[in-house]
Coordinates of N, CA, C and O in Angstrom, one line a residue:
K13 N 4.0 -10.2 0.4 CA 3.0 -8.4 0.4 C 3.7 -7.8 1.1 O 3.7 -8.7 2.1
V14 N 3.4 -6.6 0.6 CA 3.3 -6.0 1.6 C 2.8 -5.5 2.6 O 1.8 -6.0 2.1
N15 N 3.0 -3.9 3.4 CA 2.2 -3.8 4.6 C 2.0 -3.1 4.3 O 0.6 -2.7 4.6
I16 N 1.7 -2.9 2.9 CA 0.4 -1.7 1.9 C -1.2 -2.2 2.1 O -2.0 -1.4 2.5
E17 N -1.0 -3.4 2.4 CA -1.8 -3.9 1.8 C -2.4 -4.6 3.6 O -3.7 -4.8 4.0
A18 N -1.5 -5.1 4.4 CA -2.1 -5.1 5.5 C -2.9 -3.9 5.5 O -3.9 -3.4 6.8
E19 N -2.6 -3.0 5.8 CA -2.6 -1.6 6.4 C -4.6 -1.6 5.7 O -5.4 -0.2 6.0
R20 N -4.4 -1.2 5.1 CA -5.7 -1.4 3.8 C -6.8 -1.6 4.0 O -7.8 -1.0 4.5
V21 N -6.5 -2.9 4.7 CA -7.3 -4.1 5.2 C -7.4 -3.8 6.5 O -8.5 -3.1 7.0
R22 N -6.8 -2.9 7.1 CA -6.7 -2.7 8.8 C -7.0 -1.0 8.7 O -8.7 -1.1 9.3
K23 N -7.1 -0.3 6.9 CA -8.4 1.0 7.5 C -10.8 0.4 6.5 O -10.7 2.0 7.0
Q24 N -10.4 -0.6 6.7 CA -11.2 -1.5 6.0 C -11.2 -0.2 4.5 O -13.0 0.2 4.8
L25 N -10.4 -0.2 4.3 CA -10.7 0.1 3.0 C -11.0 -1.2 0.8 O -9.7 -2.5 1.2
S26 N -10.8 -1.3 1.0 CA -11.2 -2.5 -0.8 C -10.6 -1.4 -1.1 O -9.8 -0.4 -1.3
K27 N -10.0 -2.7 -2.4 CA -8.9 -2.6 -2.9 C -9.4 -1.2 -3.9 O -8.4 -0.6 -4.5
E28 N -10.0 -1.0 -4.3 CA -11.4 0.2 -5.7 C -11.0 1.6 -4.4 O -10.5 1.9 -5.4
N29 N -11.8 1.2 -3.4 CA -11.5 2.7 -2.4 C -10.3 3.4 -2.4 O -10.3 4.1 -2.4
L30 N -8.9 2.3 -2.3 CA -8.2 2.8 -2.3 C -7.1 3.3 -3.8 O -6.3 4.3 -2.9
S31 N -7.7 3.4 -4.4 CA -7.1 2.6 -6.2 C -7.4 4.4 -6.3 O -7.5 5.5 -6.5
Q32 N -8.6 4.1 -6.1 CA -10.1 6.4 -5.4 C -9.4 7.6 -5.4 O -8.8 8.0 -5.8
K33 N -8.6 6.5 -3.9 CA -8.7 6.9 -3.1 C -6.6 7.9 -4.0 O -6.1 9.7 -3.1
L34 N -6.2 7.2 -4.3 CA -4.9 8.2 -4.7 C -3.9 8.0 -5.9 O -3.4 8.5 -6.9
N35 N -5.8 8.0 -6.8 CA -6.6 8.9 -7.8 C -5.7 7.9 -9.1 O -4.9 8.5 -10.1
V36 N -4.9 6.4 -9.1 CA -5.1 5.6 -10.1 C -5.9 4.7 -10.5 O -6.3 4.2 -9.7
S37 N -5.9 3.6 -11.5 CA -6.1 2.8 -12.0 C -6.1 1.4 -10.7 O -5.2 1.3 -10.9
L38 N -7.4 0.4 -11.0 CA -7.0 -0.3 -9.9 C -5.4 -1.7 -10.3 O -5.6 -2.0 -10.2
K39 N -6.1 -1.3 -11.7 CA -4.7 -2.5 -12.2 C -3.7 -2.0 -12.4 O -2.7 -2.7 -11.9
T40 N -3.3 -0.6 -12.3 CA -2.1 0.5 -11.4 C -2.0 -0.8 -10.1 O -0.3 -0.5 -10.0
Y41 N -2.7 0.2 -9.2 CA -2.3 -0.3 -7.8 C -2.4 -2.2 -8.4 O -1.4 -2.5 -6.9
Y42 N -2.5 -2.9 -8.4 CA -2.7 -4.2 -8.4 C -1.6 -4.5 -9.4 O 0.1 -5.9 -8.2
N43 N -0.5 -4.6 -9.7 CA 0.7 -4.1 -10.4 C 1.9 -3.8 -8.8 O 3.3 -4.1 -8.7
W44 N 1.5 -2.9 -8.5 CA 2.4 -1.9 -7.1 C 2.4 -3.2 -6.2 O 3.8 -3.5 -6.5
I45 N 1.0 -4.1 -4.9 CA 1.6 -5.1 -5.1 C 2.1 -6.0 -5.4 O 2.8 -6.7 -4.5
S46 N 1.9 -6.0 -6.3 CA 2.7 -8.0 -6.8 C 3.8 -7.7 -7.2 O 4.9 -8.4 -7.1
E47 N 4.5 -5.7 -7.4 CA 5.6 -5.7 -7.8 C 6.0 -6.0 -8.5 O 7.6 -6.2 -9.2
S48 N 5.3 -5.5 -9.5 CA 5.6 -5.6 -11.5 C 5.8 -4.5 -11.6 O 6.1 -4.7 -12.4
T49 N 5.7 -3.5 -11.2 CA 5.5 -1.7 -11.6 C 6.5 -1.1 -10.1 O 5.5 -1.9 -9.0
D50 N 7.6 -0.8 -10.3 CA 7.4 0.4 -8.6 C 6.9 1.2 -7.9 O 6.0 1.9 -9.1
I51 N 6.5 1.8 -6.8 CA 5.6 2.8 -6.9 C 6.0 4.2 -6.4 O 7.1 4.4 -6.1
P52 N 5.8 4.7 -7.3 CA 6.1 6.2 -7.3 C 6.3 7.4 -6.1 O 5.7 6.4 -4.9
S53 N 7.6 7.7 -5.9 CA 7.5 8.1 -4.2 C 6.7 8.9 -3.9 O 6.2 9.2 -2.8
S54 N 5.4 9.7 -4.7 CA 4.6 10.6 -4.9 C 3.7 10.0 -4.1 O 3.7 10.2 -3.1
K55 N 2.8 8.9 -4.8 CA 2.4 8.0 -4.1 C 2.4 6.7 -2.6 O 2.0 6.8 -1.9
L56 N 3.5 6.6 -2.9 CA 3.2 6.1 -1.2 C 3.9 7.4 -0.5 O 3.3 6.7 0.9
L57 N 4.2 8.3 -0.4 CA 3.8 8.5 0.7 C 2.6 9.6 1.0 O 2.1 9.0 2.4
E58 N 1.9 9.5 0.1 CA 0.5 10.1 0.2 C -0.5 8.4 0.8 O -0.4 8.4 1.2
M59 N -0.1 6.8 0.9 CA -0.2 6.3 1.3 C 0.1 6.0 3.3 O -1.1 6.0 3.7
A60 N 1.4 6.8 3.5 CA 1.7 6.5 4.2 C 1.2 7.9 5.6 O 0.8 7.4 6.5
R61 N 1.0 9.0 5.0 CA 0.2 10.0 5.6 C -1.7 9.7 5.2 O -1.6 9.3 6.6
L62 N -1.8 9.0 3.7 CA -3.4 7.9 4.8 C -3.7 6.8 5.9 O -3.9 7.3 6.7
F63 N -2.2 6.3 6.4 CA -3.0 4.9 7.0 C -1.7 5.3 8.8 O -1.6 4.6 9.4
R64 N -1.3 7.1 8.8 CA -0.7 7.1 9.4 C 0.7 6.8 9.3 O 1.4 5.7 11.1
V65 N 2.0 6.1 8.9 CA 2.7 5.0 9.5 C 3.9 5.2 8.7 O 3.6 6.8 7.2
T66 N 5.0 5.3 8.3 CA 6.0 5.9 7.7 C 6.1 4.6 5.6 O 5.8 3.1 5.9
M67 N 6.5 6.2 5.0 CA 7.0 4.8 4.0 C 8.2 3.7 4.3 O 7.7 2.6 2.8
E68 N 9.0 3.2 4.6 CA 9.5 2.6 4.2 C 9.1 1.4 5.6 O 9.1 0.2 4.7
Y69 N 8.1 1.4 7.3 CA 7.1 0.8 6.7 C 6.4 0.0 6.1 O 5.7 -1.2 5.4
L70 N 6.5 1.4 4.9 CA 4.8 0.6 3.8 C 6.4 -0.4 3.3 O 5.0 -1.4 2.5
M71 N 6.7 -0.6 2.5 CA 8.3 -1.4 1.7 C 8.4 -2.4 2.5 O 9.1 -3.6 2.3
V72 N 8.3 -2.6 3.5 CA 8.6 -4.3 4.4 C 7.8 -5.0 4.2 O 7.0 -5.0 4.4
S73 N 7.8 -5.8 3.7 CA 7.0 -7.2 2.9 C 6.5 -8.0 4.2 O 7.2 -7.9 5.5
V74 N 5.5 -8.2 4.5 CA 5.0 -9.2 5.5 C 5.5 -10.3 5.6 O 6.0 -10.4 7.1
S75 N 6.8 -11.0 5.2 CA 7.2 -11.8 5.6 C 8.4 -11.8 6.0 O 9.0 -12.6 7.1
E76 N 9.0 -10.8 5.6 CA 10.0 -10.3 6.2 C 10.0 -9.7 7.9 O 10.6 -9.9 8.9
D77 N 8.2 -9.0 7.4 CA 8.7 -9.2 9.2 C 8.8 -9.3 9.9 O 8.4 -10.0 11.4
E78 N 7.6 -10.9 9.8 CA 7.2 -12.3 10.2 C 8.7 -12.6 11.3 O 8.8 -13.3 12.2
K79 N 9.7 -12.9 10.1 CA 11.3 -12.2 10.6 C 11.8 -12.1 11.3 O 12.6 -13.1 12.4
G80 N 11.8 -11.0 11.6 CA 11.8 -10.0 12.9 C 11.3 -10.4 13.4 O 12.3 -9.3 15.5
A81 N 10.6 -10.5 14.0 CA 9.8 -11.1 15.5 C 10.2 -12.2 16.0 O 10.6 -13.3 15.4

C-alpha cells in the first residue's frame, strides 16, 4: 500500500473525493493504488501538491517505510 492512501486518509478524503479532485474515475484511482497501472507524473505532482509532500514520498510503500523505521 503506497503512502498515497495514508495521505488521503490523513486529509480525510474519501477515495471518491480524491479521484474527483484529480479528475479521474474511481476505477483509475483503484488501478493506481493496486499498482495495476502507472500513475502519470502530472497526477502524481497534483497529489504531492495537494498533500504537501514530495512525489518520491508518495511512491514509497508503507511496508517499505516501516522497514526503515
